[in-house]
PDB file of C-alpha atoms in Angstrom:
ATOM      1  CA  UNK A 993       0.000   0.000   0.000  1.00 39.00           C
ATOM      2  CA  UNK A 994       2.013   3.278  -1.005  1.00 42.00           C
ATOM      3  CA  UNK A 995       0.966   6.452   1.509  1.00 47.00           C
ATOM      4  CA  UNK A 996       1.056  10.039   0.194  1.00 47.00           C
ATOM      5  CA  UNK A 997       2.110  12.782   2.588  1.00 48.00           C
ATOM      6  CA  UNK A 998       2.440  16.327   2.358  1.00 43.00           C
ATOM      7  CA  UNK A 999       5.115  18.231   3.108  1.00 46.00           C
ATOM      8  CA  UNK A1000       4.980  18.415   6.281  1.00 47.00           C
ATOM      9  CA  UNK A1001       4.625  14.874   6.663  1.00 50.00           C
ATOM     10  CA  UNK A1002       1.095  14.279   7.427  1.00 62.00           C
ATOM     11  CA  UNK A1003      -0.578  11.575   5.541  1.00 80.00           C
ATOM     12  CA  UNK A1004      -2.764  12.642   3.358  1.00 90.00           C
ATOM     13  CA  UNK A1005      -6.836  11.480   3.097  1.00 92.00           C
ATOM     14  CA  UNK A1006      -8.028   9.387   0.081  1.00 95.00           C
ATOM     15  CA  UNK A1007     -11.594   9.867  -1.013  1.00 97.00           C
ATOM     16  CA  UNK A1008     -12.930   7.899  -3.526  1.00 98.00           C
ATOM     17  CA  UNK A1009     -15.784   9.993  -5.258  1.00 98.00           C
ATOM     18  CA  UNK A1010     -18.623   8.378  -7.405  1.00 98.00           C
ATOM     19  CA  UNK A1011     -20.739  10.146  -9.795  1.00 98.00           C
ATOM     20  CA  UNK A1012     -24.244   8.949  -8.665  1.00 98.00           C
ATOM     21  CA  UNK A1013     -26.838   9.046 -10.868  1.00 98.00           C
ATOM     22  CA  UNK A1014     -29.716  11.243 -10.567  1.00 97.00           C
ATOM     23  CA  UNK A1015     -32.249   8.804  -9.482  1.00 98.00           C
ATOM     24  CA  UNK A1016     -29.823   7.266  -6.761  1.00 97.00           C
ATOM     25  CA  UNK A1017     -29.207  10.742  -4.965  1.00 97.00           C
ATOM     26  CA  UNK A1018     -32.605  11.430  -5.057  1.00 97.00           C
ATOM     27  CA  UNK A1019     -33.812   8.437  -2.803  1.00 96.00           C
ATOM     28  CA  UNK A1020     -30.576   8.745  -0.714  1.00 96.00           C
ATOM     29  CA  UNK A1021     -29.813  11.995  -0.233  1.00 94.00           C
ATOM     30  CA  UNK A1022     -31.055  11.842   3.194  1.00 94.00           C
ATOM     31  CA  UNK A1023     -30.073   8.828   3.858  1.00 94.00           C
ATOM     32  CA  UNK A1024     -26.367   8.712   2.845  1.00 97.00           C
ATOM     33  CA  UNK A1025     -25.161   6.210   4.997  1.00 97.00           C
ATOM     34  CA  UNK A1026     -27.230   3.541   3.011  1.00 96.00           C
ATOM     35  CA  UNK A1027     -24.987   4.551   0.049  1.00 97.00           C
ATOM     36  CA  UNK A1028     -21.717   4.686   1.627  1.00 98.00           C
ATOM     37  CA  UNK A1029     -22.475   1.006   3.329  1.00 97.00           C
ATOM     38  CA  UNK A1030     -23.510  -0.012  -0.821  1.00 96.00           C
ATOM     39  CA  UNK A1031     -20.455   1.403  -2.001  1.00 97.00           C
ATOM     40  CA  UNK A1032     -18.079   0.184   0.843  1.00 96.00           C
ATOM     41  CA  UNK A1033     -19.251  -3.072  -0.148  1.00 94.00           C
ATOM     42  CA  UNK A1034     -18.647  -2.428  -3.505  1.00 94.00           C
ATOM     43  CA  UNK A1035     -15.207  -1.318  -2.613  1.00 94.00           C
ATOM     44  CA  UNK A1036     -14.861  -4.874  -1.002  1.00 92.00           C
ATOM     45  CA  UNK A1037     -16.156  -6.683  -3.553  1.00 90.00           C
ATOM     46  CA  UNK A1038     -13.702  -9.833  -4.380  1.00 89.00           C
ATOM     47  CA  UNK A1039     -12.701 -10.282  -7.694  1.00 84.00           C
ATOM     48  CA  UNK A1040     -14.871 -13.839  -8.263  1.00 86.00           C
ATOM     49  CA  UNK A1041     -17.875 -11.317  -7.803  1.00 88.00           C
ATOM     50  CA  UNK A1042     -16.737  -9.048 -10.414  1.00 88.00           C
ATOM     51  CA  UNK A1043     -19.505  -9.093 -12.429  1.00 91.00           C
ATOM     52  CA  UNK A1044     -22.474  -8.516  -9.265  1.00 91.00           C
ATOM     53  CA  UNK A1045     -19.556  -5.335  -8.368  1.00 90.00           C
ATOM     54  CA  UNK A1046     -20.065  -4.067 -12.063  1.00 92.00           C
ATOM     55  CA  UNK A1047     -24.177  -4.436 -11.871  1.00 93.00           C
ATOM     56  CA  UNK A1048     -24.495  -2.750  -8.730  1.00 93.00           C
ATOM     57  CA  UNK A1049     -21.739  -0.190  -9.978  1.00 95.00           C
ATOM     58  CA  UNK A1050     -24.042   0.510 -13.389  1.00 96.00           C
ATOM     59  CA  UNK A1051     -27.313   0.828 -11.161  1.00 96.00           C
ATOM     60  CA  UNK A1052     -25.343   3.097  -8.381  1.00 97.00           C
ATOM     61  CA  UNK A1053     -23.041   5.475 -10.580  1.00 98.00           C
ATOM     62  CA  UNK A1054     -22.553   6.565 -13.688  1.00 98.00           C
ATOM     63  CA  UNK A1055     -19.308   6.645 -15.401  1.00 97.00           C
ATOM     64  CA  UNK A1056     -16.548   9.804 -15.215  1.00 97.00           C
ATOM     65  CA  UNK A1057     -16.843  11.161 -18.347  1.00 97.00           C
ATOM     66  CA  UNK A1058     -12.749  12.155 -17.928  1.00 96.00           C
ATOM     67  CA  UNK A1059     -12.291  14.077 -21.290  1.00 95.00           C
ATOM     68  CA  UNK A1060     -15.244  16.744 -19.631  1.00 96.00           C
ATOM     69  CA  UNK A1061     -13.900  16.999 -16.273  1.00 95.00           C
ATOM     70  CA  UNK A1062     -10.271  17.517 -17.364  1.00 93.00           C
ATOM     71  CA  UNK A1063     -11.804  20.765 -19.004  1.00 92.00           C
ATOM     72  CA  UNK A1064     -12.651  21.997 -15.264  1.00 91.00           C
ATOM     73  CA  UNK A1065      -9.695  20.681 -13.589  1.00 91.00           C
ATOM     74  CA  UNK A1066      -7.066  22.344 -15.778  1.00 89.00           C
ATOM     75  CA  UNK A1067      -9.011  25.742 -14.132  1.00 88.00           C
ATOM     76  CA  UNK A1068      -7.283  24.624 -11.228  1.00 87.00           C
ATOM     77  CA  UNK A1069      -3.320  25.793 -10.359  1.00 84.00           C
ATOM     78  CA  UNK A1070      -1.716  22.078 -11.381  1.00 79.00           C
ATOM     79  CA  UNK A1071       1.948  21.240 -10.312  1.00 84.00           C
ATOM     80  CA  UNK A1072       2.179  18.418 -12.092  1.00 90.00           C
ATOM     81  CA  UNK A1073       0.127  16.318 -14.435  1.00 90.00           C
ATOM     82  CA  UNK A1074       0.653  12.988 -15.733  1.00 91.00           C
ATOM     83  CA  UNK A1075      -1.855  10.033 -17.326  1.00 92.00           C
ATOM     84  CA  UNK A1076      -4.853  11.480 -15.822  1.00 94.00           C
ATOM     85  CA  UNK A1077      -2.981  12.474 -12.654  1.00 95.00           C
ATOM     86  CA  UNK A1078      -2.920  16.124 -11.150  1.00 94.00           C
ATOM     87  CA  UNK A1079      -0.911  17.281  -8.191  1.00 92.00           C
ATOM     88  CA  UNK A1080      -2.098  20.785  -7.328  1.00 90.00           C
ATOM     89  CA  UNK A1081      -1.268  23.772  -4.939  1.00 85.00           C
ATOM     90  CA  UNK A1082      -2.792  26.632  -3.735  1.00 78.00           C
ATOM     91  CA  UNK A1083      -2.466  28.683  -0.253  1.00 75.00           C
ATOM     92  CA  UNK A1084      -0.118  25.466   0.696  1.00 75.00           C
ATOM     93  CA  UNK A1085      -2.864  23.085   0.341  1.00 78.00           C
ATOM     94  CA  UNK A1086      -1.512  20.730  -1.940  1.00 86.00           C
ATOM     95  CA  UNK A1087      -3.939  17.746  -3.020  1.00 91.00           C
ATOM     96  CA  UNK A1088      -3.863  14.849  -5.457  1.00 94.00           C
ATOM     97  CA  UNK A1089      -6.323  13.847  -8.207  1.00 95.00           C
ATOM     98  CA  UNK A1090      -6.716  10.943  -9.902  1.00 97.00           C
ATOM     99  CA  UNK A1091      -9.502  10.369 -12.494  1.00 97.00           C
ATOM    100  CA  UNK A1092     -10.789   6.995 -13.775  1.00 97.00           C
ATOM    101  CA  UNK A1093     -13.703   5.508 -15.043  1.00 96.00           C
ATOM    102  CA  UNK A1094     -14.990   4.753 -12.641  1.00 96.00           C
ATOM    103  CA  UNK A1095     -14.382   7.324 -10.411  1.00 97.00           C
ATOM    104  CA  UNK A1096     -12.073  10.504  -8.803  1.00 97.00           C
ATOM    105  CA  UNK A1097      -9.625   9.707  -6.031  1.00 97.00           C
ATOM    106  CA  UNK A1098      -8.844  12.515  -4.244  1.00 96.00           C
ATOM    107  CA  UNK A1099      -5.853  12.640  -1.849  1.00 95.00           C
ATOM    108  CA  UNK A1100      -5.778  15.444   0.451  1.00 91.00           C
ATOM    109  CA  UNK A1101      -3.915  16.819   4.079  1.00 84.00           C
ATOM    110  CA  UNK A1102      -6.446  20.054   4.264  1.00 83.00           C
ATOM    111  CA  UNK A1103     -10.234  20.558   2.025  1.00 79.00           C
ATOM    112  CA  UNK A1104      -9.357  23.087  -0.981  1.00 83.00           C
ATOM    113  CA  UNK A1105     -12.691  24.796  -1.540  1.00 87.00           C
ATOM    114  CA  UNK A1106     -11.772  25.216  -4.546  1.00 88.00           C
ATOM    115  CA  UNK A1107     -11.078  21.670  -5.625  1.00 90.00           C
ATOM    116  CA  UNK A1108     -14.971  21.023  -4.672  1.00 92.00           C
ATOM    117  CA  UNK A1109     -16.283  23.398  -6.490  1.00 92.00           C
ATOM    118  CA  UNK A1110     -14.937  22.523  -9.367  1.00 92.00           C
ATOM    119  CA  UNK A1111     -15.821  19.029  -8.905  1.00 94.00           C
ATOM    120  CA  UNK A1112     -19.460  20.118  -8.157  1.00 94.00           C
ATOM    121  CA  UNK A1113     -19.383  21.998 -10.989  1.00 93.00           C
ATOM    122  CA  UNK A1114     -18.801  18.786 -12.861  1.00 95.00           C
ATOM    123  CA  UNK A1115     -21.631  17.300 -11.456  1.00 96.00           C
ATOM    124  CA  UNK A1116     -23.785  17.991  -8.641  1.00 95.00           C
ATOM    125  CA  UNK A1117     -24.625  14.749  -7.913  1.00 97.00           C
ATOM    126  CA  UNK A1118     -20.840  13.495  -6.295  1.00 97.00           C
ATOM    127  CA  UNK A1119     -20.323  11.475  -3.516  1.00 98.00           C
ATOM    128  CA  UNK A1120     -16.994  11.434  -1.580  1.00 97.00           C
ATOM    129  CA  UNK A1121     -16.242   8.149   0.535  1.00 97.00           C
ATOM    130  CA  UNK A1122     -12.924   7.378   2.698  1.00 97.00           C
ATOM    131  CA  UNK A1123     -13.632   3.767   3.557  1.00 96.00           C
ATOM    132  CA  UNK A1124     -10.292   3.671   5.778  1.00 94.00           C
ATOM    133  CA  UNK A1125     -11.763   6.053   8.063  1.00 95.00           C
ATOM    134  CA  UNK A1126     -15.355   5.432   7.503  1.00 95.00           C
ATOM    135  CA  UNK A1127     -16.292   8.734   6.230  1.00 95.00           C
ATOM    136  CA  UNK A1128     -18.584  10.304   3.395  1.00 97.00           C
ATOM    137  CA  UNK A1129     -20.274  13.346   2.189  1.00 96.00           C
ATOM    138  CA  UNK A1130     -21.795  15.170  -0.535  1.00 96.00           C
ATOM    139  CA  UNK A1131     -19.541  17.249  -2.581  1.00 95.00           C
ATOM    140  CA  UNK A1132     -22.020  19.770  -2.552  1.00 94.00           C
ATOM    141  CA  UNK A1133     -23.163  19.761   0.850  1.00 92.00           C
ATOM    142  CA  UNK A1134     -19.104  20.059   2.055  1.00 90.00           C
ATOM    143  CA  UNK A1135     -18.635  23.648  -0.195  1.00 87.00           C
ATOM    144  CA  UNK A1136     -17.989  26.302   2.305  1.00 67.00           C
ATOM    145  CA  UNK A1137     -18.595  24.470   5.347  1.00 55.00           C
ATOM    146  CA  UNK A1138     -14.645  23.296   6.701  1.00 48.00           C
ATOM    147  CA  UNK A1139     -13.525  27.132   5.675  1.00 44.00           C
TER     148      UNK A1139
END
């Protein structure tokens, strides 16, 4: 397992942030625990159960349309980018993103704002998950609040 720290040491966070579809965040945006627990099983998923991961993945999420959010990540102030990975800096905040297909890691010591708004203006409808540290939360609901 490879750790990321920051300069100062401290190791940073890794979300893992699906792009739920509409219908999904409608019946669970109250409820998000219910999606965290179906993605952290997800996560878990072994690779003999593949296929049931994939299923559940298609009805959950839908795919990260890369090429698009590329466009609203390259509004950000990137360090470093290579193979759809973007090391970026601003007010010492550095963070890591990492887009695939199935969805956005995002490696992080301290919350850029910024970073989330860009992401929500991707899509409103993104869900962040740390499964080491059993947390979650709406992008959209986590703009503005850890300033």
């Amino acid at each position: 397992m490879v750790k990321f720290y920051n300069i100062n040491g401290d190791i940073m966070d890794t979300y893992h942030i699906f792009v739920i579809k509409k219908e999904i965040y409608n019946t669970y945006k109250d409820n998000p625990y219910s999606l965290y627990k179906s993605l952290y099983n997800l996560y878990n998923t072994n690779k003999d159960d593949l296929k049931l991961g994939i299923s559940i993945y298609s009805q959950l999420c839908n795919i990260v349309n890369i090429k698009k959010i590329t466009e609203y990540i390259k509004l950000l102030p990137i360090i470093r980018e290579t193979n759809n990975k973007y090391l970026i800096s601003k007010d010492n905040k550095k963070a890591i993103i990492i887009l695939k297909y199935s969805n956005i890691i995002y490696k992080y010591t301290n919350i850029n704002q910024d970073i989330l708004y860009i992401l929500n203006s991707y899509s409103e409808y993104l869900f962040a998950c740390n499964f080491k540290k059993n947390n979650y939360y709406w992008i959209k609901e986590k703009i503005n609040i850890e300033e």
